[in-house]
Coordinates of C-alpha atoms in Angstrom, one line a residue:
M12 CA -0.1 0.3 -0.4
A13 CA 3.1 2.5 1.0
Q14 CA 4.7 1.8 -2.4
Q15 CA 1.0 2.7 -4.1
I16 CA 0.7 5.6 -2.4
S17 CA 4.3 7.2 -3.1
I18 CA 3.5 6.3 -6.6
R19 CA 0.2 7.7 -7.0
K20 CA 1.9 10.9 -4.8
R21 CA 4.5 11.7 -7.8
M22 CA 2.0 11.2 -10.7
S23 CA 0.2 13.9 -9.0
G24 CA 3.4 15.7 -8.8
L25 CA 4.6 15.0 -12.4
L26 CA 1.0 16.2 -14.0
A27 CA 1.1 19.8 -11.1
D28 CA 4.5 20.3 -12.2
Y29 CA 3.3 20.0 -16.1
V30 CA 0.6 22.6 -15.7
P31 CA 3.1 26.1 -16.7
T32 CA 4.6 23.8 -19.6
L33 CA 0.1 24.2 -20.9
R34 CA 0.1 27.8 -19.4
S35 CA 3.3 28.3 -21.9
W36 CA 1.5 27.5 -24.6
T37 CA -2.1 28.8 -24.5
T38 CA -2.5 32.3 -26.7
G39 CA -5.1 34.8 -27.0
P40 CA -8.5 34.9 -25.8
E41 CA -9.6 31.9 -27.3
H42 CA -6.7 29.7 -26.1
R43 CA -5.4 28.1 -28.4
M44 CA -2.6 25.4 -28.4
A45 CA -0.8 26.2 -30.5
D46 CA 2.7 23.8 -31.4
P47 CA 5.0 26.9 -31.3
F48 CA 7.5 24.3 -33.2
E49 CA 5.5 23.9 -35.9
T50 CA 3.2 25.6 -38.1
V51 CA 1.5 22.7 -40.0
Y52 CA -1.0 21.6 -38.1
S53 CA 0.0 22.6 -35.5
E54 CA -3.3 22.8 -33.2
N55 CA -4.6 19.2 -33.7
Y56 CA -6.0 17.8 -30.3
A57 CA -3.8 19.7 -28.0
S58 CA -6.7 21.0 -26.2
A59 CA -8.9 18.2 -25.5
N60 CA -5.8 16.0 -23.5
A61 CA -4.8 19.8 -22.1
A62 CA -8.2 19.0 -21.0
V63 CA -7.9 15.6 -19.5
I64 CA -4.9 16.6 -17.2
Y65 CA -6.0 20.1 -16.2
A66 CA -9.1 17.3 -15.3
A67 CA -7.0 15.3 -13.0
V68 CA -4.9 18.6 -10.8
Y69 CA -8.2 19.7 -10.5
A70 CA -9.1 16.2 -9.2
D71 CA -6.7 15.9 -6.5
G72 CA -6.0 19.6 -5.7
R73 CA -9.5 21.2 -5.9
D74 CA -7.5 24.4 -7.0
E75 CA -10.9 26.5 -9.2
T76 CA -8.0 27.5 -11.3
H77 CA -7.5 24.6 -13.0
L78 CA -11.3 23.8 -13.4
R79 CA -11.6 27.0 -14.9
E80 CA -8.4 25.4 -17.4
A81 CA -9.9 23.0 -18.3
A82 CA -13.1 24.6 -19.1
D83 CA -11.0 26.9 -20.9
M84 CA -9.3 23.7 -23.4
L85 CA -12.7 22.1 -23.6
G86 CA -14.6 24.8 -24.8
R87 CA -11.0 25.9 -27.6
S88 CA -12.0 21.6 -28.3
A89 CA -15.9 22.4 -28.9
E90 CA -14.5 25.4 -31.1
L91 CA -12.2 23.4 -32.9
L92 CA -14.7 20.4 -32.9
A93 CA -17.5 22.2 -35.0
D94 CA -14.7 23.3 -37.7
R95 CA -15.6 21.1 -40.8
E96 CA -12.2 22.3 -42.2
M97 CA -9.9 20.7 -39.1
V98 CA -8.1 16.9 -40.1
P99 CA -11.3 14.5 -39.4
F100 CA -9.0 12.1 -37.6
C101 CA -8.5 15.2 -35.3
R102 CA -12.2 16.0 -34.2
V103 CA -12.0 12.1 -33.0
F104 CA -9.6 13.0 -30.3
L105 CA -11.0 16.0 -29.8
L106 CA -14.4 14.2 -29.0
H107 CA -12.8 11.4 -26.7
Y108 CA -10.5 13.1 -25.0
S109 CA -13.0 16.5 -24.3
L110 CA -15.6 13.1 -22.6
L111 CA -12.8 11.4 -21.0
A112 CA -11.7 15.2 -19.1
L113 CA -15.3 15.2 -18.1
L114 CA -15.0 12.0 -16.8
L115 CA -12.3 12.7 -14.6
L116 CA -13.9 15.3 -12.6
P117 CA -15.8 15.3 -9.5
Q118 CA -19.0 15.0 -10.7
E119 CA -20.9 18.3 -9.5
Q120 CA -18.2 19.8 -11.6
R121 CA -18.5 16.9 -15.0
R122 CA -22.3 18.1 -14.9
S123 CA -22.1 21.4 -15.0
L124 CA -19.3 21.6 -17.9
G125 CA -21.4 18.5 -18.9
N126 CA -24.2 20.3 -19.4
R127 CA -22.0 23.1 -21.5
F128 CA -21.5 21.5 -24.7
A129 CA -24.1 18.6 -24.5
A130 CA -25.6 19.5 -26.9
Q131 CA -23.1 20.3 -29.6
Y132 CA -21.6 16.6 -28.2
S133 CA -24.9 14.9 -28.4
A134 CA -25.2 16.4 -31.9
Y135 CA -21.8 15.1 -33.2
E136 CA -21.7 13.1 -36.2
D137 CA -18.2 11.7 -37.5
D138 CA -17.2 12.2 -41.0
C139 CA -14.0 10.5 -40.4
P140 CA -12.8 8.1 -43.6
T141 CA -10.2 6.6 -42.1
L142 CA -11.7 4.1 -39.4
N143 CA -8.5 1.8 -38.2
T144 CA -8.2 -0.2 -35.1
N145 CA -7.8 2.9 -32.7
C146 CA -9.9 4.9 -34.3
A147 CA -12.7 2.2 -33.8
A148 CA -11.1 2.0 -30.1
L149 CA -11.5 6.0 -29.9
Q150 CA -15.5 6.0 -31.7
W151 CA -16.2 2.8 -29.3
G152 CA -14.9 4.6 -26.2
T153 CA -16.6 8.0 -26.9
E154 CA -20.1 6.1 -27.9
M155 CA -19.7 4.4 -24.3
M156 CA -18.9 7.4 -22.3
L157 CA -21.3 9.2 -24.5
E158 CA -24.1 7.5 -22.5
S159 CA -22.9 7.6 -19.3
L160 CA -22.9 10.7 -19.2
G161 CA -26.5 10.7 -20.2
M162 CA -25.3 12.8 -23.7
R163 CA -27.3 10.2 -26.0
K164 CA -28.0 7.0 -25.8
A165 CA -25.5 4.2 -27.1
N166 CA -25.8 2.7 -30.7
E167 CA -25.3 -1.4 -29.2
A168 CA -25.2 -2.3 -33.1
Y169 CA -22.8 0.2 -33.8
L170 CA -20.5 -0.3 -30.7
D171 CA -20.4 -4.4 -31.3
Q172 CA -19.3 -3.3 -35.1
L173 CA -16.4 -1.5 -33.6
L174 CA -15.4 -4.2 -31.5
A175 CA -15.6 -6.7 -33.9
L176 CA -12.9 -5.0 -35.3
I177 CA -10.8 -4.6 -33.4
E178 CA -10.9 -8.3 -32.6
S179 CA -10.7 -9.4 -36.0
S180 CA -7.1 -7.5 -35.6
S181 CA -5.9 -9.3 -32.9
T182 CA -3.7 -12.3 -33.0
A183 CA -4.0 -15.4 -31.1
A184 CA -1.1 -13.6 -28.5
G185 CA -3.2 -10.7 -28.2
F186 CA -1.2 -8.0 -30.7
L187 CA -3.5 -5.7 -32.1
N188 CA -2.2 -4.3 -36.1
D189 CA -3.7 -1.3 -35.7
D190 CA -3.9 -1.5 -40.0
A191 CA -7.3 -3.4 -39.9
H192 CA -9.8 -1.6 -41.3
R193 CA -13.5 -0.7 -42.2
A194 CA -14.1 -3.7 -44.5
G195 CA -12.7 -6.0 -43.2
E196 CA -9.0 -5.7 -44.8
A197 CA -6.2 -5.4 -43.3
R198 CA -1.9 -4.5 -44.3
D199 CA 0.5 -5.9 -42.3
G200 CA 1.4 -2.9 -40.8
M201 CA 1.8 -4.0 -36.9
P202 CA 3.5 -1.2 -35.0
I203 CA 4.3 -1.7 -31.5
A204 CA 3.4 1.3 -30.8
Y205 CA -0.3 1.7 -31.4
H206 CA -0.4 -2.0 -30.2
L207 CA 0.1 -0.3 -26.7
F208 CA -1.7 2.7 -28.4
V209 CA -5.1 0.8 -28.6
A210 CA -5.2 -1.1 -25.6
F211 CA -4.8 1.7 -23.8
I212 CA -8.1 3.5 -25.3
L213 CA -10.2 1.0 -24.3
A214 CA -8.1 0.1 -21.0
A215 CA -9.1 4.0 -20.5
S216 CA -12.3 3.9 -21.3
L217 CA -13.4 0.6 -19.4
A218 CA -12.1 3.2 -16.3
V219 CA -13.7 6.0 -16.6
L220 CA -17.1 3.7 -17.0
A221 CA -16.4 1.9 -14.0
E222 CA -19.3 3.5 -12.1
T223 CA -22.0 2.8 -14.9
G224 CA -23.3 -0.4 -13.5
E225 CA -24.0 -3.1 -16.1
L226 CA -24.4 -0.4 -19.4
L227 CA -23.6 -2.5 -21.7
A228 CA -22.3 -5.1 -19.6
A229 CA -21.1 -8.1 -22.5
L230 CA -19.5 -5.2 -24.4
R231 CA -17.7 -4.4 -21.8
E232 CA -16.5 -7.6 -21.5
R233 CA -15.1 -8.1 -24.4
A234 CA -13.1 -5.1 -24.5
Q235 CA -11.3 -6.4 -20.8
R236 CA -10.8 -9.6 -22.6
V237 CA -9.8 -7.5 -26.0
V238 CA -7.2 -5.7 -23.5
G239 CA -6.2 -8.3 -21.1
D240 CA -4.7 -10.1 -23.8
A241 CA -2.4 -7.2 -25.4
I242 CA -1.1 -6.2 -22.2
V243 CA 0.4 -10.0 -21.5
W244 CA 1.8 -9.7 -25.2
L245 CA 3.3 -6.5 -24.2
L246 CA 5.2 -8.0 -20.9
N247 CA 6.6 -10.4 -23.4
A248 CA 7.9 -6.9 -25.2
M249 CA 9.8 -4.8 -22.0
S250 CA 12.7 -5.2 -20.6
V251 CA 13.5 -5.2 -17.3
D252 CA 14.6 -1.4 -17.1
G253 CA 10.5 -0.4 -17.8
T254 CA 11.0 0.4 -20.7
V255 CA 9.2 -1.4 -24.1
A256 CA 10.5 -2.6 -27.4
M257 CA 9.0 -1.6 -30.6
A258 CA 9.5 -1.7 -34.0
G259 CA 7.4 0.1 -36.5
R260 CA 5.1 3.1 -37.2
S261 CA 5.2 6.0 -34.1
R262 CA 8.1 3.5 -31.8
Y263 CA 9.0 4.9 -29.4
Q264 CA 7.1 8.2 -29.1
A265 CA 6.9 9.9 -26.7
F266 CA 3.2 9.1 -25.3
S267 CA 3.5 5.0 -25.4
W268 CA 5.6 6.2 -22.5
G269 CA 2.4 7.1 -21.1
V270 CA 0.1 4.4 -21.9
A271 CA 2.6 2.3 -21.6
V272 CA 2.6 3.0 -17.3
A273 CA -1.0 2.9 -17.6
L274 CA -1.5 -0.7 -18.8
L275 CA 0.6 -1.5 -15.9
C276 CA -0.8 0.2 -13.3
A277 CA -4.9 -1.0 -15.1
T278 CA -3.1 -4.7 -13.5
E279 CA -0.6 -4.4 -11.1
E280 CA -2.1 -4.6 -6.8
P281 CA 0.0 -3.0 -5.8
P282 CA 1.9 -1.5 -8.6
G283 CA 5.1 -3.1 -8.2
P284 CA 8.9 -1.8 -9.5
L285 CA 7.9 -2.5 -13.0
A286 CA 5.9 0.3 -13.4
E287 CA 8.0 2.5 -11.3
R288 CA 10.7 1.6 -13.3
A289 CA 8.5 2.3 -16.7
L290 CA 7.5 5.8 -14.5
D291 CA 11.3 6.9 -13.9
S292 CA 12.4 5.9 -17.3
W293 CA 11.4 9.4 -19.5
L294 CA 12.2 11.3 -16.7
P295 CA 15.8 11.9 -17.5
Y296 CA 14.2 13.4 -21.1
R297 CA 12.1 16.6 -19.3
K298 CA 13.3 19.3 -21.2
T299 CA 14.3 23.3 -19.0
D300 CA 10.7 24.4 -20.3
G301 CA 8.8 21.7 -19.0
S302 CA 8.8 19.7 -22.4
Y303 CA 9.7 16.3 -22.8
S304 CA 11.6 14.8 -25.1
C305 CA 8.8 12.6 -28.3
T306 CA 11.3 10.2 -28.7
P307 CA 14.3 9.4 -26.1
N308 CA 17.3 11.5 -26.2
R309 CA 17.6 14.9 -24.8
L310 CA 18.6 16.7 -28.5
P311 CA 16.2 20.2 -29.0
H312 CA 12.6 19.5 -30.1
E313 CA 13.8 21.8 -33.5
M314 CA 15.8 19.0 -34.5
R315 CA 12.7 16.7 -35.1
C316 CA 15.3 13.8 -34.4
G317 CA 13.7 10.3 -35.1
F318 CA 9.9 12.1 -35.2
E319 CA 7.9 10.7 -37.8
S320 CA 6.1 13.4 -39.7
Y321 CA 2.8 14.1 -37.8
T322 CA 4.4 14.1 -34.3
H323 CA 4.3 17.7 -32.9
V324 CA 5.2 18.6 -29.0
N325 CA 2.7 19.5 -28.0
M326 CA 0.2 17.0 -29.7
Y327 CA 2.3 13.6 -27.9
N328 CA 3.7 15.5 -24.9
N329 CA 0.0 16.0 -24.0
L330 CA -1.0 12.8 -24.7
A331 CA 2.2 11.3 -22.7
L332 CA 0.9 13.1 -19.6
T333 CA -2.3 12.0 -20.3
G334 CA -1.2 8.6 -19.6
I335 CA -0.4 9.7 -16.7
A336 CA -3.3 10.8 -16.0
V337 CA -5.0 7.7 -16.6
A338 CA -2.2 5.9 -14.7
A339 CA -2.9 7.4 -11.4
L340 CA -6.9 6.9 -11.9
M341 CA -6.0 3.2 -12.8
L342 CA -4.6 3.1 -9.2
D343 CA -7.4 4.7 -7.2
R344 CA -9.3 2.3 -9.0
R345 CA -7.4 -1.2 -8.6
Q346 CA -7.4 0.4 -5.1
N347 CA -11.4 0.5 -4.7
G348 CA -11.7 -3.1 -6.4
W349 CA -12.3 -2.4 -10.2
P350 CA -11.5 -5.7 -12.0
A351 CA -8.3 -6.5 -14.0
P352 CA -8.6 -7.1 -17.2
A353 CA -9.6 -10.7 -17.8
A354 CA -6.4 -12.1 -18.7
T355 CA -4.0 -10.3 -16.5
A356 CA -5.6 -10.5 -12.8
G357 CA -3.2 -10.5 -9.8
T358 CA -0.3 -9.0 -9.9
V359 CA 2.3 -8.5 -12.8
R360 CA 5.7 -9.8 -13.3
L361 CA 8.1 -10.5 -16.0
S362 CA 10.2 -14.3 -15.8
A363 CA 13.9 -13.6 -15.2
Q364 CA 14.4 -16.2 -18.8
N365 CA 11.9 -15.7 -21.3
R366 CA 11.7 -16.4 -25.4
F367 CA 8.6 -15.3 -26.9
A368 CA 7.9 -15.3 -30.4
D369 CA 4.5 -14.2 -32.5
P370 CA 5.0 -15.4 -35.8
Q371 CA 1.7 -13.4 -36.4
S372 CA 3.0 -9.9 -35.7
G373 CA 5.9 -10.6 -36.7
Y374 CA 8.3 -10.5 -33.4
A375 CA 10.8 -12.1 -31.2
F376 CA 12.1 -11.5 -27.9
V377 CA 14.8 -12.2 -25.6
R378 CA 14.9 -12.2 -22.0
E379 CA 17.9 -12.9 -19.8
D380 CA 18.3 -11.7 -16.6
D381 CA 18.7 -7.7 -17.5
N382 CA 20.2 -8.7 -21.1
F383 CA 17.3 -8.6 -24.0
F384 CA 16.2 -8.0 -27.4
G385 CA 14.1 -8.0 -29.7
C386 CA 13.7 -9.0 -33.7
T387 CA 11.8 -8.7 -36.9
L388 CA 11.2 -12.5 -38.7
R389 CA 9.8 -10.1 -41.7
M390 CA 9.8 -6.8 -43.5
H391 CA 6.4 -5.0 -42.3
V392 CA 4.3 -3.3 -45.5
R393 CA 5.9 0.5 -44.2
R394 CA 9.5 -0.6 -44.1
Y395 CA 10.3 0.5 -41.3
T396 CA 13.2 -2.4 -40.0
P397 CA 14.3 -4.5 -42.6
A398 CA 13.4 -8.6 -41.9
L399 CA 16.0 -10.6 -38.9
Q400 CA 16.7 -6.6 -37.7
G401 CA 17.3 -7.0 -33.9
F402 CA 15.9 -3.9 -31.8
H403 CA 16.1 -2.1 -28.3
Y404 CA 19.1 -4.0 -26.8
R405 CA 20.0 -4.1 -23.4
V406 CA 23.1 -5.0 -22.2
G407 CA 22.5 -4.6 -17.8
S408 CA 21.9 -0.6 -17.4
V409 CA 25.4 0.1 -19.8
Q410 CA 24.3 2.8 -22.5
L411 CA 25.4 0.9 -25.7
P412 CA 26.0 2.9 -28.5
M413 CA 24.1 1.7 -31.0
A414 CA 20.7 3.4 -32.3
E415 CA 17.3 2.2 -33.1
A416 CA 16.9 1.4 -37.0
D417 CA 14.8 3.1 -39.2
F418 CA 15.1 1.8 -42.7
R419 CA 11.6 3.8 -44.3
A420 CA 13.8 6.3 -45.9
C421 CA 15.8 4.4 -48.0
G422 CA 12.8 3.5 -49.6
D423 CA 14.2 -0.1 -52.9
I424 CA 17.6 -0.2 -51.0
G425 CA 18.0 -3.4 -53.0
A426 CA 18.1 -0.8 -56.0
R427 CA 19.7 2.5 -54.4
G428 CA 21.8 1.1 -51.8
A429 CA 21.9 2.3 -47.7
G430 CA 20.7 5.8 -48.3
D431 CA 20.5 7.1 -44.9
A432 CA 18.2 4.0 -43.5
I433 CA 20.0 3.1 -40.3
W434 CA 19.7 -0.7 -39.5
E435 CA 21.7 -4.0 -38.7
G436 CA 22.4 -5.9 -41.5
Y437 CA 23.7 -7.6 -45.0
L438 CA 24.1 -5.8 -48.4
L439 CA 26.0 -8.3 -51.8
E440 CA 26.5 -7.0 -55.0
D441 CA 26.8 -8.5 -57.3
A442 CA 28.7 -7.4 -61.4
A443 CA 25.8 -6.1 -62.7
G444 CA 24.9 -3.1 -60.0
R445 CA 22.3 -5.8 -58.0
R446 CA 21.8 -6.5 -54.9
A447 CA 20.5 -8.1 -51.6
V448 CA 19.5 -7.2 -48.4
P449 CA 17.0 -8.5 -45.7
D450 CA 13.9 -7.4 -47.4
S451 CA 11.8 -10.5 -46.7
T452 CA 8.4 -10.0 -46.0
R453 CA 7.5 -14.2 -44.9
N454 CA 9.0 -14.6 -41.6
A455 CA 11.8 -15.9 -40.9
D456 CA 12.1 -19.8 -39.2
F457 CA 13.3 -19.5 -36.2
R458 CA 14.9 -21.6 -32.7
W459 CA 15.6 -20.3 -29.3
L460 CA 19.5 -20.7 -28.1
A461 CA 20.4 -21.3 -25.0
D462 CA 21.8 -17.4 -25.5
G463 CA 19.6 -15.8 -27.9
V464 CA 18.3 -16.9 -31.6
Y465 CA 18.3 -18.5 -34.7
L466 CA 16.7 -17.8 -38.0
T467 CA 17.1 -19.0 -41.4
W468 CA 15.5 -18.0 -44.5
E469 CA 15.0 -18.0 -48.0
D470 CA 15.0 -15.9 -50.6
D471 CA 15.2 -14.5 -55.0
A472 CA 18.5 -14.3 -53.9
L473 CA 20.2 -16.4 -51.1
V474 CA 19.5 -18.9 -48.9
G475 CA 20.6 -17.2 -45.1
A476 CA 20.9 -18.5 -41.1
K477 CA 21.8 -15.4 -38.6
T478 CA 22.1 -15.6 -35.2
I479 CA 21.9 -13.0 -32.2
R480 CA 23.4 -13.3 -29.2
L481 CA 23.2 -12.1 -25.9
L482 CA 26.9 -12.2 -24.3
A483 CA 27.8 -11.6 -21.0
D484 CA 29.3 -7.7 -21.5
G485 CA 27.8 -7.3 -25.4
I486 CA 26.3 -8.6 -28.7
C487 CA 27.4 -10.7 -31.5
W488 CA 25.6 -11.4 -34.2
S489 CA 27.0 -14.3 -37.0
Y490 CA 25.1 -15.0 -40.7
R491 CA 26.2 -17.6 -42.9
L492 CA 24.9 -16.5 -46.4
V493 CA 24.6 -19.6 -49.5
P494 CA 23.7 -17.1 -52.5
K495 CA 21.8 -18.5 -55.9
R496 CA 24.2 -15.9 -58.3
K497 CA 28.0 -14.6 -57.7
F498 CA 28.4 -12.0 -55.7
L499 CA 31.0 -9.5 -55.8
S500 CA 31.2 -7.4 -52.4
C501 CA 29.4 -7.6 -48.7
V502 CA 28.6 -5.4 -46.4
H503 CA 27.6 -6.0 -42.9
Y504 CA 25.7 -2.5 -41.2
V505 CA 26.3 -1.8 -37.8
P506 CA 24.2 1.6 -36.7
L507 CA 25.9 3.4 -34.2
L508 CA 24.8 6.2 -32.2
L509 CA 26.7 9.1 -32.9
H510 CA 25.3 11.4 -30.0
D511 CA 22.2 11.1 -28.0
G512 CA 21.7 15.1 -26.8
M513 CA 24.5 14.6 -24.3
H514 CA 27.0 12.0 -24.6
G515 CA 28.8 11.6 -28.0
A516 CA 30.8 8.3 -29.5
R517 CA 35.4 8.0 -30.2
F518 CA 36.5 5.9 -32.0
T519 CA 39.6 4.4 -32.2
N520 CA 41.0 2.5 -35.0
Q521 CA 42.6 -0.9 -33.0
G522 CA 43.9 -2.7 -36.6
T523 CA 42.0 -4.7 -39.1
G524 CA 38.2 -6.1 -37.9
R525 CA 38.6 -3.8 -34.3
L526 CA 37.0 -0.8 -33.9
G527 CA 37.2 1.1 -30.6
I528 CA 34.0 3.0 -29.5
G529 CA 34.4 5.7 -26.2
F530 CA 30.7 6.5 -25.7
A531 CA 28.6 7.6 -21.5
G532 CA 31.9 6.8 -19.3
N533 CA 31.9 3.1 -21.1
Q534 CA 34.3 1.6 -23.7
F535 CA 33.4 -0.7 -26.0
L536 CA 35.0 -2.5 -28.7
L537 CA 33.8 -3.6 -32.5
E538 CA 35.1 -6.4 -34.0
C539 CA 34.6 -8.8 -36.8
R540 CA 38.1 -10.7 -37.0
S541 CA 36.3 -11.3 -41.4
A542 CA 36.0 -8.1 -42.3
R543 CA 38.6 -6.3 -44.2
S544 CA 38.1 -3.3 -43.2
I545 CA 35.3 -1.0 -40.6
D546 CA 34.2 2.8 -41.4
V547 CA 31.6 4.9 -39.5
S548 CA 29.8 6.7 -42.3
L549 CA 30.9 10.6 -42.9
D550 CA 26.6 10.8 -43.6
R551 CA 25.2 11.7 -40.4
S552 CA 20.9 10.8 -39.7
L553 CA 18.4 12.6 -37.2
H554 CA 16.2 9.4 -38.5
S555 CA 17.1 7.7 -35.2
V556 CA 14.9 7.9 -32.0
S557 CA 18.5 7.3 -30.2
G558 CA 20.1 10.6 -31.5
V559 CA 22.0 11.4 -33.9
A560 CA 23.5 8.2 -36.1
A561 CA 25.3 6.9 -38.9
N562 CA 26.0 3.6 -40.5
T563 CA 29.4 0.8 -39.6
A564 CA 30.2 -0.2 -43.2
I565 CA 31.9 -3.3 -42.2
G566 CA 33.2 -5.2 -45.3
V567 CA 33.2 -8.6 -44.9
S568 CA 36.1 -9.6 -47.2
S569 CA 36.5 -12.3 -49.5
A570 CA 38.0 -15.1 -47.9
A571 CA 34.8 -15.5 -46.3
A572 CA 33.2 -16.5 -48.7
V573 CA 34.8 -20.0 -48.8
E574 CA 33.2 -22.1 -52.4
G575 CA 30.8 -19.0 -53.1
V576 CA 29.6 -19.0 -49.3
W577 CA 29.7 -16.0 -47.1
E578 CA 30.0 -16.6 -43.3
W579 CA 31.3 -13.7 -40.5
S580 CA 30.6 -12.9 -36.8
T581 CA 30.9 -9.4 -36.1
M582 CA 30.5 -8.9 -31.8
L583 CA 29.8 -5.2 -30.2
R584 CA 31.1 -5.5 -26.1
I585 CA 32.0 -3.6 -24.0
A586 CA 36.3 -3.4 -23.3
H587 CA 38.0 -4.9 -20.9
G588 CA 41.4 -3.5 -20.1
E589 CA 44.9 -4.6 -21.7
E590 CA 43.2 -7.5 -24.0
D591 CA 40.8 -5.5 -25.4
A592 CA 42.9 -2.3 -25.6

């Protein structure tokens, strides 16, 4: 109980400390909340999430100033909701989070403010042509909240249709694919961040509906099962430092921090160390103005390092703190007997050793105590990461000089080369200039090793095998490629983090096939005994969420191609004194 009170108090403090940032972004008598860093699509739906934060802060402290500010944000959101020129999906967010803000308020204030906007909310007709999984979750929650507030009778058939779409997006293991659509068709998008987001939207809606008794009970139970299965999947993708391994669209954006904390607080009673570590994980990225970096690095907002095109500071910061507001609500609900999602009832703990793969989503994860990594079994349709790509490497508490991958910038790398993509993998080239890279959209076969995973695959260019192994002090990648045509050269790319806004990398050439790297107070050795050269690219990329990054090109010696088979191993490990000098 003491730990629950402690983490709940900390959440209240984080929300209250964020209020000056909200105020600094609010301008004019209309209370606009435009992003001070952008001009395109600048105000979006940030005001509705600001209303949630103000409502949560008011509910904690009962300061009338915060209530007035919540009302101002609801008023601005209502004005934007009436603007039919606005991007339609923004209006879906505006309505959903305005209703969530009302339901976070104490009953008297909820009734008073709700009456002010009830006519507009109840008459609103959604005209957004997009209905993917997270939009369906938003609309499902909106319909349930409108009925809970007494503003409009829920359409049970429509709610069933929305929930059926969400259920159809789920793999057997519980992963929610955001690329499912209205007609039931689904693309192979599989973004991990949106798996969290969809589960969060449903869980938050269920939490604020907790006082409505048997309202549409069967639908609520189905939604709880979806959330529970999604959290079970999520736990496999978590490292013991409280962070979630991510690939695909919106990976490692700030909102995923808030929603992960909320989902852990929906299931843990009392909240254990994992929830506390998750809460702590983003706090180092707080800026002097009280905002947080939208991606896990300390570079300025203006650099947009690792941002998606649609990432805005106001929008994703407010979404992140909305997650913390809902996490605090989850703790209150759990204390008052709110049931955990069905598949995850009980205290959440990570197993020390874990092997998990979900071929439907295309991801695999390996956890060995404090060591961890995720792996893509295939390339997904949006081409964010290659097949066989390791990500979210953890070796104890040491910060590795590795950058999280970002492949989308390069387009057809097989035709055009490495570009400014940041990735780990091979590139083979033949006499005609044709290239082969790990771009298979079919799952690799795999088997678990004592310390990692062994992957095999076949495509038009080659038959391949790869192992990713966790060493006690690093990572080892091993390849065996049997080409179907003659290749003249082979390069192994390893993505290095050159600067995260606080720490920079320094290099020392230690002879053929050995590169010394100094980073964040530690020394590392990148070594490939089959290398003829190791060179860090002169190009710099801002596409990785980790910070300023560059690929290291390891030219694999032709001597490694015995009888036409290319075979080599590359290790990145912590240097241990003279033997690594």
